C-alpha atoms as one frame of an Amber mdcrd trajectory, in Angstrom:
protein
  48.555  15.216 -64.153  49.309  14.261 -60.525  52.179  11.722 -60.306  50.121
   9.572 -57.932  47.267   9.493 -60.432  49.641   8.567 -63.269  51.142   5.684
 -61.299  47.721   4.567 -60.072  46.256   4.487 -63.583  49.203   2.433 -64.855
  49.033  -0.020 -61.936  45.303  -0.451 -62.496  45.148  -0.738 -66.282  48.390
  -2.553 -67.242  47.115  -6.010 -66.129  43.831  -5.353 -67.984  45.722  -4.494
 -71.181  47.793  -7.680 -70.760  44.576  -9.674 -70.311  43.126  -8.240 -73.532
  46.274  -9.038 -75.525  46.553 -12.556 -74.107  42.916 -13.516 -74.553  42.702
 -12.341 -78.189  46.138 -12.838 -79.764  48.211 -14.582 -77.068  48.499 -17.873
 -78.968  49.969 -16.130 -82.004  52.710 -14.352 -80.044  56.194 -15.776 -79.321
  56.081 -18.030 -76.229  52.279 -17.614 -76.416  52.633 -14.121 -74.996  53.667
 -15.054 -71.457  56.113 -12.135 -71.548  53.195  -9.708 -72.007  51.545 -10.694
 -68.722  54.866 -10.968 -66.893  56.017  -7.591 -68.223  52.759  -5.944 -67.141
  52.835  -7.344 -63.620  56.551  -6.537 -63.192  55.791  -2.967 -64.281  53.082
  -2.753 -61.599  55.639  -4.079 -59.105  58.148  -1.345 -60.016  55.451   1.335
 -59.791  54.217  -0.043 -56.455  57.775  -0.006 -55.085  58.118   3.607 -56.247
  54.908   4.578 -54.424  56.035   2.695 -51.314  59.470   4.353 -51.365  57.818
   7.747 -51.709  55.609   6.973 -48.723  58.622   6.004 -46.580  60.747   8.986
 -47.602  58.022  11.504 -46.814  55.848   9.634 -44.323  52.569  11.254 -43.371
  50.100   9.129 -41.346  47.216  11.211 -42.738  48.314  11.014 -46.394  45.352
  10.602 -48.734  44.813  11.230 -52.458  41.258  10.839 -53.766  40.638  10.812
 -57.536  36.991  10.667 -58.660  34.958  10.952 -61.851  31.206  10.890 -62.455
  30.113   7.506 -63.775  26.337   8.028 -63.844  24.224  11.109 -63.158  20.444
  11.540 -63.043  18.122  14.216 -61.733  18.024  12.577 -58.305  21.532  11.313
 -57.669  25.059  11.014 -58.995  27.318   7.959 -58.876  31.052   8.652 -58.795
  33.929   6.215 -58.976  37.664   6.579 -58.733  40.778   5.739 -56.769  41.709
   6.280 -53.144  45.463   6.253 -52.536  46.531   6.274 -48.893  49.113   4.422
 -46.821  47.255   1.100 -46.582  46.468   1.258 -50.311  50.159   1.638 -51.160
  51.206  -1.213 -48.854  48.502  -3.529 -50.187  49.350  -2.698 -53.811  52.936
  -3.735 -53.097  51.813  -7.011 -51.483  49.602  -7.873 -54.454  52.342  -6.939
 -56.937  55.012  -9.038 -55.165  52.943 -12.213 -54.870  51.382 -11.826 -58.310
  54.803 -11.295 -59.925  56.158 -14.369 -58.159  53.173 -16.445 -59.330  53.604
 -15.285 -62.928  57.316 -16.147 -62.934  56.865 -19.454 -61.058  54.287 -20.471
 -63.688  56.854 -20.268 -66.506  58.171 -23.743 -65.716  55.221 -25.072 -63.743
  52.727 -24.576 -66.612  55.190 -25.199 -69.459  53.629 -27.361 -72.148  50.039
 -26.843 -71.000  47.722 -26.664 -74.048  45.972 -23.562 -72.622  49.179 -21.813
 -71.581  48.277 -18.382 -73.025  44.763 -18.492 -71.572  46.226 -19.284 -68.149
  48.302 -16.097 -68.236  45.250 -14.154 -69.416  43.328 -15.323 -66.345  46.255
 -14.432 -64.051  46.280 -10.908 -65.495  42.514 -10.575 -65.020  42.896 -11.724
 -61.418  45.592  -9.123 -60.738  43.527  -6.365 -62.370  40.485  -7.297 -60.272
  42.424  -7.321 -57.023  44.011  -3.960 -57.780  40.488  -2.623 -58.297  39.468
  -3.712 -54.795  42.571  -2.121 -53.299  42.276   1.177 -55.192  38.487   1.680
 -55.041  37.237   4.870 -53.424  33.588   3.823 -53.540  31.466   0.753 -52.950
  30.466   0.805 -56.626  33.995   0.130 -57.952  34.663  -2.142 -54.968  31.645
  -4.315 -55.772  32.446  -4.499 -59.498  36.045  -5.531 -58.753  34.798  -7.892
 -56.034  32.690  -9.810 -58.543  35.532  -9.871 -61.079  37.775 -11.488 -58.454
  35.084 -14.130 -57.960  34.859 -14.769 -61.705  38.606 -14.966 -62.283  39.078
 -17.248 -59.264  36.439 -19.589 -60.713  38.316 -19.666 -64.017  41.671 -20.376
 -62.330  40.517 -22.906 -59.727  38.707 -24.870 -62.434  41.465 -24.334 -65.008
  42.035 -28.086 -65.403  38.305 -28.624 -65.862  38.894 -31.975 -67.580  39.162
 -33.336 -64.034  35.769 -33.529 -62.332  37.347 -32.545 -59.013  38.726 -29.292
 -60.486  35.465 -28.409 -62.246  33.488 -29.054 -59.058  35.974 -27.041 -56.963
  35.567 -24.049 -59.272  31.780 -24.240 -59.042  31.891 -24.618 -55.259  34.099
 -21.523 -54.915  31.813 -19.540 -57.204  28.593 -20.531 -55.426  29.947 -20.113
 -51.877  31.110 -16.624 -52.761  27.738 -15.768 -54.319  26.052 -16.547 -50.988
  28.332 -14.096 -49.193  27.965 -11.544 -51.978  24.187 -11.415 -51.486  24.774
 -10.114 -47.961  27.506  -7.795 -49.252  25.135  -6.283 -51.815  22.378  -5.812
 -49.224  24.830  -4.104 -46.848  25.970  -1.705 -49.582  22.383  -0.868 -50.577
  21.381  -0.199 -46.950  24.198   2.350 -46.722  23.330   3.868 -50.106  19.620
   4.151 -49.233  20.388   5.919 -45.951  23.155   8.231 -47.192  22.550   8.562
 -50.934  26.113   7.877 -52.070  28.465   4.972 -52.719  31.581   7.043 -51.946
  33.621   6.018 -48.904  34.094   9.671 -47.919  30.360  10.424 -48.058  29.369
   7.224 -46.258  31.931   7.635 -43.474  30.831  11.264 -43.012  27.155  10.242
 -43.075  27.656   7.588 -40.404  29.616  10.064 -38.261  26.753  12.574 -38.666
  24.195   9.990 -37.507  22.354   9.527 -40.828  22.313   5.780 -40.189  22.423
   4.411 -36.646  21.348   1.580 -34.378  19.954  -1.628 -35.822  20.154  -0.434
 -39.429  23.873   0.341 -39.113  24.463  -3.039 -37.451  22.578  -4.828 -40.254
  24.588  -2.945 -42.888  27.825  -3.923 -41.123  26.756  -7.571 -40.921  25.903
  -7.474 -44.635  29.369  -6.169 -45.485  30.892  -8.813 -43.222  28.977 -11.572
 -45.035  30.864 -10.567 -48.166  34.126 -10.973 -46.250  32.932 -14.338 -44.871
  32.624 -15.611 -48.440  35.824 -14.114 -49.853  37.996 -14.779 -46.786  36.496
 -18.260 -46.281  35.203 -17.848 -42.742  32.851 -20.324 -41.086  30.336 -21.408
 -42.413  31.360 -20.395 -45.976  34.855 -21.855 -45.580  33.991 -24.969 -47.572
  35.361 -23.744 -50.904  38.935 -22.921 -49.889  40.388 -26.431 -49.268  39.002
 -27.591 -52.632  40.623 -24.586 -54.330  43.817 -26.675 -54.198  42.604 -28.333
 -57.410  43.946 -25.354 -59.348  47.612 -25.046 -60.378  49.940 -24.444 -57.403
  50.853 -20.859 -58.450  47.113 -20.124 -58.411  46.859 -21.579 -54.909  49.621
 -19.233 -53.770  47.900 -16.277 -55.412  44.467 -17.064 -53.951  45.679 -18.019
 -50.481  48.250 -15.273 -50.028  47.486 -11.931 -51.576  44.325 -11.818 -53.608
  40.980 -13.450 -53.045  41.180 -14.389 -49.374  42.947 -11.153 -48.455  40.220
  -9.120 -50.154  37.713  -9.750 -47.370  40.145  -8.764 -44.627  41.282  -5.672
 -46.542  37.678  -4.595 -47.106  36.850  -4.954 -43.392  39.914  -2.882 -42.465
  38.813  -0.234 -44.967  35.230  -0.007 -43.608  36.205  -0.374 -39.926  35.080
   3.216 -39.046  31.429   2.362 -39.818  31.240  -0.977 -37.970  29.035  -0.851
 -34.865  30.113  -2.471 -31.543  27.526  -5.256 -31.989  28.853  -6.014 -35.472
  32.435  -6.107 -34.184  31.594  -8.693 -31.510  29.951 -10.954 -34.116  33.017
 -10.538 -36.341  35.382 -11.382 -33.461  33.611 -14.620 -32.529  33.261 -15.901
 -36.095  36.929 -15.126 -36.774  38.095 -16.679 -33.501  36.070 -19.846 -34.024
  37.318 -20.190 -37.608  40.940 -19.778 -36.455  40.649 -22.541 -33.854  38.363
 -24.839 -35.873  40.578 -24.757 -38.989  43.746 -25.318 -36.951  42.272 -28.514
 -35.451  41.543 -29.806 -38.965  44.987 -28.870 -40.304  46.808 -31.095 -37.792
  44.862 -34.160 -39.015  45.671 -33.774 -42.729  48.489 -35.504 -44.591  48.122
 -33.830 -48.018  50.662 -30.973 -48.053  48.373 -28.583 -49.954  45.401 -29.411
 -47.712  47.480 -28.613 -44.628  48.393 -25.246 -46.123  44.750 -24.623 -47.077
  43.448 -25.125 -43.541  46.402 -23.169 -42.200  45.260 -20.271 -44.392  41.728
 -20.582 -42.992  43.122 -20.388 -39.473  45.296 -17.345 -40.171  42.411 -15.538
 -41.869  40.325 -16.248 -38.781  43.058 -14.583 -36.726  42.847 -11.455 -38.873
  39.049 -11.318 -38.727  39.075 -11.825 -34.945  41.601  -9.003 -34.632  39.312
  -6.642 -36.563  36.435  -7.630 -34.276  38.451  -6.822 -31.162  39.305  -3.390
 -32.570  42.947  -4.183 -33.393  42.481  -3.580 -37.119  46.068  -2.350 -37.565
  47.349  -5.668 -36.175  45.006  -7.477 -38.584  46.408  -5.582 -41.563  49.970
  -6.161 -40.327  49.305  -9.909 -40.148  47.707  -9.824 -43.611  50.928  -8.414
 -45.100  53.207 -10.810 -43.196  50.989 -13.816 -43.920  50.979 -13.044 -47.645
  54.762 -13.329 -47.736  55.317 -16.538 -45.776  52.208 -18.338 -47.059  53.091
 -17.641 -50.697  56.599 -18.939 -49.991  55.173 -22.108 -48.424  52.961 -22.726
 -51.464  55.833 -22.207 -53.892  57.922 -24.576 -51.777  55.112 -27.134 -51.737
  54.754 -26.813 -55.507  58.478 -27.388 -55.909  58.352 -30.487 -53.690  55.298
 -31.893 -55.496  56.952 -31.247 -58.867  60.101 -33.040 -57.663  58.071 -35.955
 -56.271  56.213 -36.380 -59.560  59.520 -36.382 -61.454  61.093 -38.947 -59.102
  58.036 -41.226 -59.104  57.861 -41.052 -62.903  61.513 -42.131 -63.174  60.772
 -45.050 -60.842  57.686 -46.010 -62.823  55.577 -45.623 -59.673  52.099 -44.373
 -60.594  50.353 -45.326 -57.345  52.182 -43.272 -54.704  50.532 -39.932 -53.892
  53.060 -37.164 -54.618  51.242 -34.776 -52.249  51.082 -37.091 -49.224  53.600
 -35.880 -46.636  53.988 -39.436 -45.317  55.733 -40.293 -48.597  58.205 -37.428
 -48.256  61.430 -37.292 -46.312  65.123 -36.739 -46.805  64.467 -33.900 -49.231
  66.958 -31.610 -47.480  69.866 -33.079 -49.424  67.960 -33.039 -52.734  66.286
 -29.613 -52.439  68.293 -27.545 -49.908  67.044 -24.125 -51.054  63.412 -25.227
 -50.888  64.057 -26.855 -47.504  65.464 -23.726 -45.869  62.872 -21.437 -47.474
  60.070 -23.588 -46.053  61.769 -23.828 -42.646  61.963 -20.038 -42.342  58.335
 -19.621 -43.440  57.183 -22.366 -41.052  58.918 -20.635 -38.143  57.256 -17.360
 -39.143  53.756 -18.851 -39.332  54.321 -20.550 -35.969  55.034 -17.190 -34.352
  58.541 -18.064 -33.174  60.349 -15.037 -31.644  62.667 -13.108 -33.991  60.442
 -14.023 -36.958  57.817 -11.722 -38.477  54.842 -13.860 -37.491  55.713 -13.411
 -33.821  55.215  -9.645 -34.046  51.847  -9.764 -35.812  50.428 -12.617 -33.733
  51.580 -10.932 -30.542  49.770  -7.745 -31.596  46.575  -9.699 -32.358  46.619
 -11.556 -29.031  47.406  -8.293 -27.212  44.350  -6.724 -28.858  42.190  -9.656
 -27.757  43.527  -9.421 -24.205  42.838  -5.666 -24.195  39.195  -6.317 -25.155
  38.826  -8.864 -22.343  40.374  -6.465 -19.810  38.198  -3.609 -21.043  34.895
  -5.504 -20.950  35.535  -8.124 -18.269  34.078 -10.762 -20.609  34.679 -12.549
 -23.927  37.203 -14.969 -22.410  36.280 -17.475 -25.121  38.102 -15.265 -27.633
  41.295 -15.711 -25.600  40.839 -19.480 -25.767  40.332 -19.346 -29.536  43.342
 -17.060 -30.037  45.883 -18.857 -27.855  44.515 -22.302 -28.772  44.907 -21.634
 -32.489  48.419 -20.256 -31.899  49.483 -23.452 -30.105  47.938 -25.714 -32.754
  49.601 -23.726 -35.560  52.991 -24.067 -33.865  52.366 -27.803 -33.480
């Protein structure tokens, strides 16, 4: 069996096996089986690093391994599913594995003592499995199935503390907002399938190149696919669910905002970029640009530390979507990877600060002060120096300060926007959105 297929199968199925063990017998295992989920996700991390190292040692920009099997066959058509392993797949698998591993480990102390501790780890494993399915899919069939599983598992995690009305409502809002986008996503997929007769990426890309679907129909299919990304990546007007997703445990917030759910929409648009028509790309650019600027203006008015990070995520996702619309899809993917790292770090830092604030306020007997209000924080450098410096570095990166990673990706995105303006002699509003959001983020 091909080594890539072996590694891919393990990366895909290990979190699912961990989910099955946790959901059925987790409570009867030592430590409620947290080590099962952590072991599975760490194994996927090691395998992802191995794939990434192999890619670097023998780099080939055209590397592609496609593994398919027949899922359903009738007299009229055949539906195949499988895995597509190429360079962006390997990079994205590593991003998901890193952030998911960190969330699993961070949860050891953060969720300690929770009455549904084993179920929490089961949901984390299901989330990781679902996201890996989106990354590895070689057809819209597996992509859509994994897409819906991500929506389900995010609902379970956001509303994990469902005893609180706010958490239960946040979970329902996320689920319903994503269903609206998924209707468009489903229609877009079916338009492509009707015209080309296959769900496979290879067949659809070849069919579009051969002119089997053109003009208005291709634009409508592209808009349908983009509606799915609007829901998952929380773009205007379906952005409403993401700020409320803060009701879930902080490690879940890091997972959702950094590497899984919100990144899924951007990753999918990068994957299907070859079949997006020029009209679709312009719509994508303006919605992404507006979301980036709009969310940044809201972020600077918030005082809740997790709300600030939530709207910051909205803004950065808008940047990525705008970059895809301008044609700079490589810059968008670059920013996705960089953003996953510094945003996850900021959420872990925020969780650490909130945890420390709760502990301090409890010792003081103060039950009125809001532990998440930044106006109540200050002087934490001496108490939490590691957290302080970690958040400083990540803040400089997200602000796009030179010598930090965010500078490189944001510069590439703005350069792509400027190139579009120079090429067309129009769309100056996109420049305003891009540079305006950059200034507000730095502020």
